[in-house]
mmCIF file of C-alpha atoms and ligand atoms in Angstrom:
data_model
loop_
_atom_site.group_PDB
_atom_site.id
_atom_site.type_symbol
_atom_site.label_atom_id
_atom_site.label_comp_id
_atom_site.label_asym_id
_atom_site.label_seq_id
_atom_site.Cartn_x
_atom_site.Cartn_y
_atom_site.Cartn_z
ATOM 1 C CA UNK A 1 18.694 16.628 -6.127
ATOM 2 C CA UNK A 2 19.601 19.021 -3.698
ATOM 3 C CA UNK A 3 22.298 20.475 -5.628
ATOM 4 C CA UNK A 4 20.142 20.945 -8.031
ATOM 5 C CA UNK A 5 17.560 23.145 -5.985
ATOM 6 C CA UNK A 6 19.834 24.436 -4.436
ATOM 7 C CA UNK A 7 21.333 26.410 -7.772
ATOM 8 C CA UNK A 8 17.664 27.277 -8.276
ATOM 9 C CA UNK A 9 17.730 28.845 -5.300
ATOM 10 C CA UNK A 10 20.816 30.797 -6.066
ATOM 11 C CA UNK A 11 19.845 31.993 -9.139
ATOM 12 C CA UNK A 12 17.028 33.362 -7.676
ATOM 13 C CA UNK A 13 18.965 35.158 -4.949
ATOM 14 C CA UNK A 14 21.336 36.658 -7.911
ATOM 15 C CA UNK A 15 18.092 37.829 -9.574
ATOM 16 C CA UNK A 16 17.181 39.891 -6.448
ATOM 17 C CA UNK A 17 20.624 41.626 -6.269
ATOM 18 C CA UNK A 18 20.313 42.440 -9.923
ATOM 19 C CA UNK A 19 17.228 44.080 -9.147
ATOM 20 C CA UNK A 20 18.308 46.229 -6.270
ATOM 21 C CA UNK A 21 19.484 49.658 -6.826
ATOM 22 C CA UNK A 22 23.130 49.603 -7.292
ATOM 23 C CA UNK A 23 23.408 53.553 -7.282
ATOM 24 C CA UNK A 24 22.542 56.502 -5.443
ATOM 25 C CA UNK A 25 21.102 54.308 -2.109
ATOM 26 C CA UNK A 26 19.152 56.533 -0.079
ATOM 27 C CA UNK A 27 17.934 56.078 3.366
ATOM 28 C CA UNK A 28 14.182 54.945 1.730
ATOM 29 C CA UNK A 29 15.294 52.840 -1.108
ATOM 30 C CA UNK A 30 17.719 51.057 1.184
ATOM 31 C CA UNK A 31 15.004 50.097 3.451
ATOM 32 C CA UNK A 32 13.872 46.198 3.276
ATOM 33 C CA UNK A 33 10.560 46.840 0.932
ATOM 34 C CA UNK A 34 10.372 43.502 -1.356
ATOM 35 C CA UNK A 35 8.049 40.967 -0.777
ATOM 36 C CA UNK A 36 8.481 38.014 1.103
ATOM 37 C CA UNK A 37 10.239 35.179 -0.925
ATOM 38 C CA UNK A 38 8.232 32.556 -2.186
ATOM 39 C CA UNK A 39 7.921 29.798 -0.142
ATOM 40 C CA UNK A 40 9.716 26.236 -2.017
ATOM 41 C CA UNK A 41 5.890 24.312 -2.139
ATOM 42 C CA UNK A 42 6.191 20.225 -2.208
ATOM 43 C CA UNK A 43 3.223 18.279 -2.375
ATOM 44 C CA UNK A 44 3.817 15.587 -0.102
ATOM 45 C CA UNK A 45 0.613 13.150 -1.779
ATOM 46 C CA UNK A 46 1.181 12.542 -5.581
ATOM 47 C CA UNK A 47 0.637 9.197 -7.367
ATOM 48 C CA UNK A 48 2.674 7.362 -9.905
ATOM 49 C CA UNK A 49 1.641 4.160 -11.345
ATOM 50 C CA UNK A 50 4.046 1.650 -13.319
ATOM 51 C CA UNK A 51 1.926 -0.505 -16.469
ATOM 52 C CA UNK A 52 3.541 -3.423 -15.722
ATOM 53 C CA UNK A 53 2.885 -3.585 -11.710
ATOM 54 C CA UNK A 54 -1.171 -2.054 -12.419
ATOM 55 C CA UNK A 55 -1.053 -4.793 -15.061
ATOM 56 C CA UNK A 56 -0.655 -7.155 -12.539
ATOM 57 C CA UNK A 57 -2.876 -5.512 -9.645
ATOM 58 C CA UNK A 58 -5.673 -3.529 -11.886
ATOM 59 C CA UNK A 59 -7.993 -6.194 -11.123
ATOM 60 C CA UNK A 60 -8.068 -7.173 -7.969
ATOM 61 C CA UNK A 61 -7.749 -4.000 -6.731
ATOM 62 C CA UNK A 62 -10.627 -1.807 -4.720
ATOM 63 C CA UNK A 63 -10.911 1.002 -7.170
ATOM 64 C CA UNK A 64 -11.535 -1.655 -9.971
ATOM 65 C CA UNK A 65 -13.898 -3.610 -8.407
ATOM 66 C CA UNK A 66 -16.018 -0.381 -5.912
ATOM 67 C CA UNK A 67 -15.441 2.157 -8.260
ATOM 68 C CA UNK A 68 -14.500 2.108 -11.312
ATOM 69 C CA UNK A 69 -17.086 -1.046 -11.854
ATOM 70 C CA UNK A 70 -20.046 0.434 -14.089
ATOM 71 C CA UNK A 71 -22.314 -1.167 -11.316
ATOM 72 C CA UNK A 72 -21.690 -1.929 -8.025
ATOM 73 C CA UNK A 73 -20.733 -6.185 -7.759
ATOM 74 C CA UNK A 74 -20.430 -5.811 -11.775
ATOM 75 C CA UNK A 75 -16.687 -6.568 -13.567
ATOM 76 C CA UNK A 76 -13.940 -4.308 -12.713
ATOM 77 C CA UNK A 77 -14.256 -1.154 -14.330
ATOM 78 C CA UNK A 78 -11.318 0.631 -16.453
ATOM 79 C CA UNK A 79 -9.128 3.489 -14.968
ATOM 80 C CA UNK A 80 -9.975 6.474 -16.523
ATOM 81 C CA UNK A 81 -7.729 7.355 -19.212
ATOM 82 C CA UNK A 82 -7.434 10.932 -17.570
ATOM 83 C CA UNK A 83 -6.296 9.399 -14.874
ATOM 84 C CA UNK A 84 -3.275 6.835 -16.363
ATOM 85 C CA UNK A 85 -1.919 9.229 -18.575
ATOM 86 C CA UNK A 86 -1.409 11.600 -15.703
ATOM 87 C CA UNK A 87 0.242 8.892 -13.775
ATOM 88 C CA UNK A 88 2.555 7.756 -16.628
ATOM 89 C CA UNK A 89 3.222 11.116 -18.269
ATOM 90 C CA UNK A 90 5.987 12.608 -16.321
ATOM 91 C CA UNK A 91 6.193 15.695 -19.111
ATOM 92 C CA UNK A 92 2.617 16.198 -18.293
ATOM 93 C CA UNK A 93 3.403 15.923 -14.497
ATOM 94 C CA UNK A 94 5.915 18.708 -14.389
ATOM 95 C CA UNK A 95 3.694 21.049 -16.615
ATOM 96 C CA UNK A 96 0.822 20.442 -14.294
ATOM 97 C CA UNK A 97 2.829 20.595 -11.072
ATOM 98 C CA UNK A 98 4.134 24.442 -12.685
ATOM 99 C CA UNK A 99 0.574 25.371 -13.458
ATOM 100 C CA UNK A 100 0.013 24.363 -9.398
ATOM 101 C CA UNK A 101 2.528 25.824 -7.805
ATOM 102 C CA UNK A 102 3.962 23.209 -6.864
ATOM 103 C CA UNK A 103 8.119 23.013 -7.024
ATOM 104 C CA UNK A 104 8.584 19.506 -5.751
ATOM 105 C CA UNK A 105 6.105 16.345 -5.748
ATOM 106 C CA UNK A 106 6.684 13.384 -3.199
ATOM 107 C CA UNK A 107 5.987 10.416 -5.733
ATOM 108 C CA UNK A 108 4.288 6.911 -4.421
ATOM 109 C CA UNK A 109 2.690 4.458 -6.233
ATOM 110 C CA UNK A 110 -1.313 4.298 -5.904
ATOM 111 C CA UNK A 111 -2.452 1.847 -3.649
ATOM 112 C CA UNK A 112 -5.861 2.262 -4.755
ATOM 113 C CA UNK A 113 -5.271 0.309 -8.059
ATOM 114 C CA UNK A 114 -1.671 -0.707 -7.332
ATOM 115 C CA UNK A 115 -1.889 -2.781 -3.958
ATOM 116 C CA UNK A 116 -0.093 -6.543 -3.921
ATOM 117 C CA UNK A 117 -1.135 -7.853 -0.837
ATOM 118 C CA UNK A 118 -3.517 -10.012 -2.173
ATOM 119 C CA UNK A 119 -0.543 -11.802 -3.566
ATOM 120 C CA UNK A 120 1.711 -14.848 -2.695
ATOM 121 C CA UNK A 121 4.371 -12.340 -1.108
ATOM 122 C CA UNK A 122 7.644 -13.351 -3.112
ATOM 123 C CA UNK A 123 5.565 -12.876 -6.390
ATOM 124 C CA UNK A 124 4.133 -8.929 -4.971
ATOM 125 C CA UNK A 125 7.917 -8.482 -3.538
ATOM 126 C CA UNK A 126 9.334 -9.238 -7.316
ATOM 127 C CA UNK A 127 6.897 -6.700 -8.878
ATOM 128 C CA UNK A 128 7.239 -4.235 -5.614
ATOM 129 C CA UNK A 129 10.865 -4.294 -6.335
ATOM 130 C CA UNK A 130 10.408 -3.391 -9.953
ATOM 131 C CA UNK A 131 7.597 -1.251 -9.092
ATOM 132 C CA UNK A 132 10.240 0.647 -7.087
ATOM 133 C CA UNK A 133 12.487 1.115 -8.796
ATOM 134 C CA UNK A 134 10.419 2.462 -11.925
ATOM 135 C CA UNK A 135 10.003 5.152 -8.871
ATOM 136 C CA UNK A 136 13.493 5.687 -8.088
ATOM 137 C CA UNK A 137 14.073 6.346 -12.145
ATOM 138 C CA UNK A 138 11.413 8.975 -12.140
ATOM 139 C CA UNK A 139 12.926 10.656 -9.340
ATOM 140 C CA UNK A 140 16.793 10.336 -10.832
ATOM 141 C CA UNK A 141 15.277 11.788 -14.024
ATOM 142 C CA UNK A 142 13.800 14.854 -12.027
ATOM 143 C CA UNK A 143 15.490 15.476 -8.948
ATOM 144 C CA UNK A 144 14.945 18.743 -8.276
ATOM 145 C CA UNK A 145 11.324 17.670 -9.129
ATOM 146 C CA UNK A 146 10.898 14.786 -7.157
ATOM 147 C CA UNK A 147 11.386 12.441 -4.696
ATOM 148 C CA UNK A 148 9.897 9.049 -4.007
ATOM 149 C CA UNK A 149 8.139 6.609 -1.591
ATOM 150 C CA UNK A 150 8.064 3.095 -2.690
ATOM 151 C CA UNK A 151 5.747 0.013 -1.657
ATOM 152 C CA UNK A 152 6.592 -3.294 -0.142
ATOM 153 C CA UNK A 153 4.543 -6.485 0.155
ATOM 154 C CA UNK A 154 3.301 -5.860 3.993
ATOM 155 C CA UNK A 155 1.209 -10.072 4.114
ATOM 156 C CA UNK A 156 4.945 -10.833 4.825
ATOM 157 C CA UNK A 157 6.647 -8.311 7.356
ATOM 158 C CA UNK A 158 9.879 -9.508 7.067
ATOM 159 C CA UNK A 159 9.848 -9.006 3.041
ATOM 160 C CA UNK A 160 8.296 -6.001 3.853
ATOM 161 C CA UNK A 161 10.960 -4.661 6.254
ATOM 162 C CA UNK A 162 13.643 -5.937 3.434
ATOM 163 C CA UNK A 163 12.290 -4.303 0.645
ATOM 164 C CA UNK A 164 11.948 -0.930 2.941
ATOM 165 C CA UNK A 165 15.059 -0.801 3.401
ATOM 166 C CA UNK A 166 16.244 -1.530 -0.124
ATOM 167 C CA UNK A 167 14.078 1.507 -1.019
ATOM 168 C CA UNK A 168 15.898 3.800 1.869
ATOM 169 C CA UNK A 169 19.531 2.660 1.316
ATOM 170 C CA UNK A 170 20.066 1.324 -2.274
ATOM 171 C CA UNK A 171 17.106 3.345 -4.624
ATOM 172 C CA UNK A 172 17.958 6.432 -2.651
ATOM 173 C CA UNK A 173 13.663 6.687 -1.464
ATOM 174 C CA UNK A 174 12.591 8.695 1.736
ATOM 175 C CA UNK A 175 10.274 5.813 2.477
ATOM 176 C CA UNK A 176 7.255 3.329 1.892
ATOM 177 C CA UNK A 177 3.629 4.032 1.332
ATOM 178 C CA UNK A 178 1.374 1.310 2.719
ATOM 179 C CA UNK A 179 -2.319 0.722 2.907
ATOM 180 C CA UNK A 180 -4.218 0.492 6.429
ATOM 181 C CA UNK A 181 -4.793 -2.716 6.894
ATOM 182 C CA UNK A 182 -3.132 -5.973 5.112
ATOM 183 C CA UNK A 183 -5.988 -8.637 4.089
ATOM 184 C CA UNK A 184 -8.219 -7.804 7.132
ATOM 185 C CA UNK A 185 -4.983 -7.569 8.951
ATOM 186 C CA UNK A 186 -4.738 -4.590 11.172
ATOM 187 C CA UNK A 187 -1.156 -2.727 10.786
ATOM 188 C CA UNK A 188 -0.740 -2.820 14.265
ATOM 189 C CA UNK A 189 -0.594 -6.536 15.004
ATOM 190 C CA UNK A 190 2.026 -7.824 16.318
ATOM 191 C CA UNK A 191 3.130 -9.580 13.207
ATOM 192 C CA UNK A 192 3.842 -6.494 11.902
ATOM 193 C CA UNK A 193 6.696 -5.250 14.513
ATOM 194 C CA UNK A 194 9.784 -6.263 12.170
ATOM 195 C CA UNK A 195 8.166 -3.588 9.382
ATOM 196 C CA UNK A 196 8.012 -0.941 12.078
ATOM 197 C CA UNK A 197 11.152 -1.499 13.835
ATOM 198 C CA UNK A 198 12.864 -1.627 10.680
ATOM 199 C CA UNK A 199 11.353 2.097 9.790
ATOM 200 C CA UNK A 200 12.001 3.459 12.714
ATOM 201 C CA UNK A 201 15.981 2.071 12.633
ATOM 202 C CA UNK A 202 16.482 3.760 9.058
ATOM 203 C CA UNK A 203 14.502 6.820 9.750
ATOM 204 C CA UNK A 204 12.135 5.837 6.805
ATOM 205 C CA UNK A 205 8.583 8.031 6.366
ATOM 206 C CA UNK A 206 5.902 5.798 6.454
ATOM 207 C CA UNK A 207 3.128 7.036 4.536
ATOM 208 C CA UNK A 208 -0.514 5.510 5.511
ATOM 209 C CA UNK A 209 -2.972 5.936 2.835
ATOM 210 C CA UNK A 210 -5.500 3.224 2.301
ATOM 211 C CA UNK A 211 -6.151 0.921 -0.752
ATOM 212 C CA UNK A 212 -9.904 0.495 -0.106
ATOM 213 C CA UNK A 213 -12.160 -0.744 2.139
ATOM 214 C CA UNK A 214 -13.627 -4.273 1.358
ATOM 215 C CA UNK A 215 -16.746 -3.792 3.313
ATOM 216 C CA UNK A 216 -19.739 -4.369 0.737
ATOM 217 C CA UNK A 217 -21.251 -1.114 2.126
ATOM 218 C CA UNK A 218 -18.851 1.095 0.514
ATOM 219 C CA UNK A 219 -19.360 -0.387 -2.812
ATOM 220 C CA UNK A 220 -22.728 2.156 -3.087
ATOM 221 C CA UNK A 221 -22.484 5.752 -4.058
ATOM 222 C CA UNK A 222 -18.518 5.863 -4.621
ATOM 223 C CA UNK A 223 -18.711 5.591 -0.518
ATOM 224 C CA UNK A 224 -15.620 3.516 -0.593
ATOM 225 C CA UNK A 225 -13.916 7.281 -1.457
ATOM 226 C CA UNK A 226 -15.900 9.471 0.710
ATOM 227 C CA UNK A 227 -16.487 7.099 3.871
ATOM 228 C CA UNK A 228 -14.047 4.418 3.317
ATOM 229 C CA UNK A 229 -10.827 6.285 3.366
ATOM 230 C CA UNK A 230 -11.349 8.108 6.175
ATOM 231 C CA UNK A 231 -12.732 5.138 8.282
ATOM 232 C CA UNK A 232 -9.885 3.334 7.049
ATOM 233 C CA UNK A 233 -7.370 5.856 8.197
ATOM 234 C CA UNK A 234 -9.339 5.709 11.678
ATOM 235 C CA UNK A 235 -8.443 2.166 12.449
ATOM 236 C CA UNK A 236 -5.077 2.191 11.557
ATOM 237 C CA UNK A 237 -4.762 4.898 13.541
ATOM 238 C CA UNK A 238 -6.209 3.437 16.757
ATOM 239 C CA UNK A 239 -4.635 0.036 16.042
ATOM 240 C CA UNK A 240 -1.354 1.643 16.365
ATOM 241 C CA UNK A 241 -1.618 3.402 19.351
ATOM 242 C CA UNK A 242 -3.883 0.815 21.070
ATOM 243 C CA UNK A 243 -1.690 -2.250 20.040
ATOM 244 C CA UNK A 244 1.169 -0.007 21.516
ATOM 245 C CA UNK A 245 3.105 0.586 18.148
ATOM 246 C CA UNK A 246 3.492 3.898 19.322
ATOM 247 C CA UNK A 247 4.834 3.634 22.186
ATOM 248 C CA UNK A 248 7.366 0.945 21.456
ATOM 249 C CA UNK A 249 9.012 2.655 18.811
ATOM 250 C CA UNK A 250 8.883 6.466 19.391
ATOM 251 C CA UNK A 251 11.220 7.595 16.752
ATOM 252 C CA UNK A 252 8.543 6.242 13.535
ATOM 253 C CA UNK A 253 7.415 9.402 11.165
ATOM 254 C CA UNK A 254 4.123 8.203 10.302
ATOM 255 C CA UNK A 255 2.269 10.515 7.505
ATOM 256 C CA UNK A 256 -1.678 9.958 7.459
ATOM 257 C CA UNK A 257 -3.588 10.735 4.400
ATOM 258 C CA UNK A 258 -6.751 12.577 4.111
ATOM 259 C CA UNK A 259 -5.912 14.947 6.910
ATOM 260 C CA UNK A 260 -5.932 11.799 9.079
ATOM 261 C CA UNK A 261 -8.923 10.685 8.229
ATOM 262 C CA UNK A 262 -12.429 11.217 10.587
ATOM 263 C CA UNK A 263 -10.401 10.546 14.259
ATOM 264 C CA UNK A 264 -8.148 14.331 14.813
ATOM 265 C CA UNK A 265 -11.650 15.237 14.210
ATOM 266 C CA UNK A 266 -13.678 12.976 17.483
ATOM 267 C CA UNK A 267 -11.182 11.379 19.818
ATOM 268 C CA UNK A 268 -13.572 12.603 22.322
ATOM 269 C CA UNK A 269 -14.914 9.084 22.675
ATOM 270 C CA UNK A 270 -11.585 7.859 22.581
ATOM 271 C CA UNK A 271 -10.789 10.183 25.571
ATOM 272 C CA UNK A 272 -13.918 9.568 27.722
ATOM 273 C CA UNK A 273 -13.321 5.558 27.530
ATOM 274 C CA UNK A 274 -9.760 5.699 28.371
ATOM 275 C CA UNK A 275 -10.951 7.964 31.568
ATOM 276 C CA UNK A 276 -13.989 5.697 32.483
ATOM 277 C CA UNK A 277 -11.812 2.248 32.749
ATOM 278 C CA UNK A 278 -8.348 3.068 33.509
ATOM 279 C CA UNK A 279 -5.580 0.705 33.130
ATOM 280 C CA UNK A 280 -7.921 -1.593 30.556
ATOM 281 C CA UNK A 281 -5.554 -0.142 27.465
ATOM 282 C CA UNK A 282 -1.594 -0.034 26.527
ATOM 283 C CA UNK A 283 -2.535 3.490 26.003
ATOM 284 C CA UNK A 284 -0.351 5.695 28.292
ATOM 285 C CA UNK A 285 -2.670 8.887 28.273
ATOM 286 C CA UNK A 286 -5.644 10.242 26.246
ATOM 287 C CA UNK A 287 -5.973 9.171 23.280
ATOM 288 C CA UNK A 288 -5.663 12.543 21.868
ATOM 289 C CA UNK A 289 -2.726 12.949 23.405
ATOM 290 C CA UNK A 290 -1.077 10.822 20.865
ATOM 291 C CA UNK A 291 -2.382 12.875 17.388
ATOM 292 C CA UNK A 292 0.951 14.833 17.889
ATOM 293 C CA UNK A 293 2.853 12.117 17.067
ATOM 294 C CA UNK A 294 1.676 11.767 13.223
ATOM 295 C CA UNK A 295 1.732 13.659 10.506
ATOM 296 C CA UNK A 296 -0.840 14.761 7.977
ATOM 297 C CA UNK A 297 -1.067 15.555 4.986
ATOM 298 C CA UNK A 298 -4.061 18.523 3.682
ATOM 299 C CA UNK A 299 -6.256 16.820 1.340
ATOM 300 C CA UNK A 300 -9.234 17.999 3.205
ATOM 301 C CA UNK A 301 -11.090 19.974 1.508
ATOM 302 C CA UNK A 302 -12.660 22.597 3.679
ATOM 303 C CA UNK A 303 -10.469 24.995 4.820
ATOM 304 C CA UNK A 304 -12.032 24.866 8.238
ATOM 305 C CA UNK A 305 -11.360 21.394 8.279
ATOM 306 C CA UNK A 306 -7.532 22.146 7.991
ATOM 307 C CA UNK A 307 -7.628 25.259 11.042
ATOM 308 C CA UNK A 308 -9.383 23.079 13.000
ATOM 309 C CA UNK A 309 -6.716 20.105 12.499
ATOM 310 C CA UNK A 310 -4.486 22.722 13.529
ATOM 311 C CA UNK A 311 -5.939 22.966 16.807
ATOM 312 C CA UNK A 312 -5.612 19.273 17.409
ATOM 313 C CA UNK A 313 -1.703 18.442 16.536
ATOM 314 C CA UNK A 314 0.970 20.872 16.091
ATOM 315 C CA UNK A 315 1.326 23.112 12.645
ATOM 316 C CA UNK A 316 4.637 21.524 11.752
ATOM 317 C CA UNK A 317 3.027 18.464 11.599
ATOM 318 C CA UNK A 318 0.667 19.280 8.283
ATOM 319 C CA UNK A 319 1.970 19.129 4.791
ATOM 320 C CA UNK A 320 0.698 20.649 1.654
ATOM 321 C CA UNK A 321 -0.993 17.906 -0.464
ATOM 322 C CA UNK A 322 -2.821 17.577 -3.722
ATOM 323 C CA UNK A 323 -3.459 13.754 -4.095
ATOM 324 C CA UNK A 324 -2.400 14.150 -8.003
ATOM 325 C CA UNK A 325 -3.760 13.376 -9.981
ATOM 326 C CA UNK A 326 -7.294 12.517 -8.120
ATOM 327 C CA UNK A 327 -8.589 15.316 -6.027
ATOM 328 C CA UNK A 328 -6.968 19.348 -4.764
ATOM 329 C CA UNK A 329 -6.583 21.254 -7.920
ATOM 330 C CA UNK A 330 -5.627 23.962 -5.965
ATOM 331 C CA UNK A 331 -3.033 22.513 -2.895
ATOM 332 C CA UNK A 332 -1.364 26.236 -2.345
ATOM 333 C CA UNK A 333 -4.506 28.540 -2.483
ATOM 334 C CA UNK A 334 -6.241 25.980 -0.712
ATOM 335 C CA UNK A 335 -3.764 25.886 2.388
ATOM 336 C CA UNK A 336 -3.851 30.211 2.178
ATOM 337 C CA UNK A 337 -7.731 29.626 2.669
ATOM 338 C CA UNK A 338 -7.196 28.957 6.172
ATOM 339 C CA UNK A 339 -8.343 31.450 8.467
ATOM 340 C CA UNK A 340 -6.741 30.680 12.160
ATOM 341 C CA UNK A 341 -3.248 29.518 10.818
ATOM 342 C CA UNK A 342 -0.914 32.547 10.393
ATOM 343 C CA UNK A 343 0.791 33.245 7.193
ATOM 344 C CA UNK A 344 4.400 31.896 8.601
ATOM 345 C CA UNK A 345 2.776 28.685 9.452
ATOM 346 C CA UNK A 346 0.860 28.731 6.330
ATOM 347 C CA UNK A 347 4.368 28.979 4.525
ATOM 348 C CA UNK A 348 5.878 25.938 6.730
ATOM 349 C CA UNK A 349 3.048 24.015 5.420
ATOM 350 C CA UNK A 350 3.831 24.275 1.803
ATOM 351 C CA UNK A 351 7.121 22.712 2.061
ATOM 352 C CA UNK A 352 9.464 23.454 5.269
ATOM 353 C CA UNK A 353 7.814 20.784 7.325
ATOM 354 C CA UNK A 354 7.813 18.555 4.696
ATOM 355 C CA UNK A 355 11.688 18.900 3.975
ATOM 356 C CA UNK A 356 12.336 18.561 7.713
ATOM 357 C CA UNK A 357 10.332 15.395 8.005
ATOM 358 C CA UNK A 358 12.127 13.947 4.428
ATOM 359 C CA UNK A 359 15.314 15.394 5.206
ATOM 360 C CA UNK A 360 15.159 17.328 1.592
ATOM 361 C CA UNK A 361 17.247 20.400 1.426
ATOM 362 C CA UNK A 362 15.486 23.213 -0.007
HETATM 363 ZN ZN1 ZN B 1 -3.934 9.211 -2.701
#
């Protein structure tokens, strides 16, 4: 893979010698006047699904049952056909990912309609492990197109940390995507410290991205998308840092979808609590203190949404993201919308600080 981009990146270099004047150099022409390269772009949120794993999940799963269902409580609805061929199609992919922008896509499966925790855990950790390694295919067919996240079966941590590290060390994956909370589990019980310390051992990226919400509430109005997620993303995010997940493994790189969901945007509750009754949390300092440590992705929206993230955790820590095929059409003109983030940082955004968190050379 990185051989691979990196020729592309050659080439291109070659092309820009060809171009310069190779006679009569004068003082002006000699002068720096191209324009700045192109910045590589890799969208860091871009689903894949396998037929034989969704065959399996489809039903059970939150996007069957609270959104795609024609009405709300009725049988699970059908995922669109728009939808599954752009998930299965990897010709399609790349064409789409060109007409984008986009150079590279970070592959994981959707959660949404591909989650197995509802499973007894060696039957989801037989299909997880196929389900993977359908991923690791895609990305060994493409790999200066891709590269992959997998899934594990988090009801049974120990599977879970096996199967992670199968994905890191044998299918050649940067990581695991996993949903934000396991069965009404939240991800930062203590039943869950084999995953992490396992993830933070191999260096894997951890990418948090629920697969619904099963409150009955977000069943009306397609809430389960617009309030769900982000909710979703808010309690995994406190019950890692207040069940001290943080803290006891400091080394994790944890990648929130949706921006991070509604908390970077009001941990001024979080902060006034922790100052009103001191010493009654594992929390070490403000709770906003701790955004820096997480990443997030840009699948926000509003570009004021995105500058104003910006204020709250540092710039390296955002990443270009579409959520393909579901939601930004327009990842790279929506990250150049920003108005407060400078046009270097922009650039970082579209790729660097992905590569640096992946360890993809680019
Ligand atoms: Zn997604």
């Amino acid at each position: 893979m990185a051989k691979s981009v990196k020729k592309t990146r050659k080439k291109s270099t070659r092309r820009a010698t060809r171009a310069a004047p190779n006679k009569k150099i004068t003082r002006a022409t000699a002068r720096p006047r191209a324009p700045a390269p192109k910045p590589f772009v890799i969208d860091f949120h871009a689903h894949i699904v396998v037929p034989e794993v969704l065959a399996f999940t489809y039903g059970n799963s939150m996007f069957a049952q609270a959104v795609a269902a024609p009405q709300q409580g009725g049988a699970p609805g059908a995922l669109p056909e728009e939808m599954r061929v752009r998930m299965t199609d990897m010709a399609l992919r790349l064409k789409e990912m060109d007409a984008m922008g986009v150079d590279m896509q970070v592959i994981s499966p959707s959660i949404l309609q591909q989650c197995t925790y509802f499973a007894d855990a060696d039957a989801a950790l037989k299909v997880e492990r196929l389900g993977n390694e359908r991923v690791a295919e895609a990305v060994g067919q493409h790999p200066d197109r891709l590269v992959g996240l997998g899934s594990v079966p988090m009801q049974d941590a120990a599977l879970a940390a096996q199967e992670l590290e199968r994905c890191v060390r044998d299918l050649d994956l940067k990581g695991v995507i996993i949903s934000s909370n396991v069965n009404g589990a939240e991800i930062g019980e203590e039943k869950f410290r084999p995953f992490w310390a396992k993830a933070e051992e191999i260096g894997a990226t951890i990418f948090i991205h629920p697969a619904g919400s099963p409150d009955p509430r977000m069943r009306r109005h397609r809430q389960l998308i617009t309030l769900g997620q982000p909710l979703e993303e808010a309690f995994a995010m406190s019950s890692l840092l207040y069940e001290g997940v943080i803290d006891a493994f400091p080394g994790l790189k944890i990648v929130f979808a949706h921006g991070g969901g509604f908390l970077p945007f009001y941990t001024g509750r979080h902060d006034n609590d922790f100052r009103a009754r001191p010493g009654t949390t594992r929390l070490k300092g403000d709770f906003s203190s701790y955004l820096p440590r997480f990443h997030y992705d840009t699948v926000l929206f509003n570009p004021d949404m995105l500058d104003f993230l910006a204020t709250k955790v540092p710039v390296s820590h955002l990443m270009l993201a579409s959520d393909y095929p579901f939601a930004e059409k327009r990842p790279v003109e929506y990250v150049r919308r920003a108005k407060t983030i400078s046009r270097q940082d922009q650039d970082a955004i579209l790729g660097a600080n992905c590569a640096r968190v992946l360890g993809i050379s680019i």
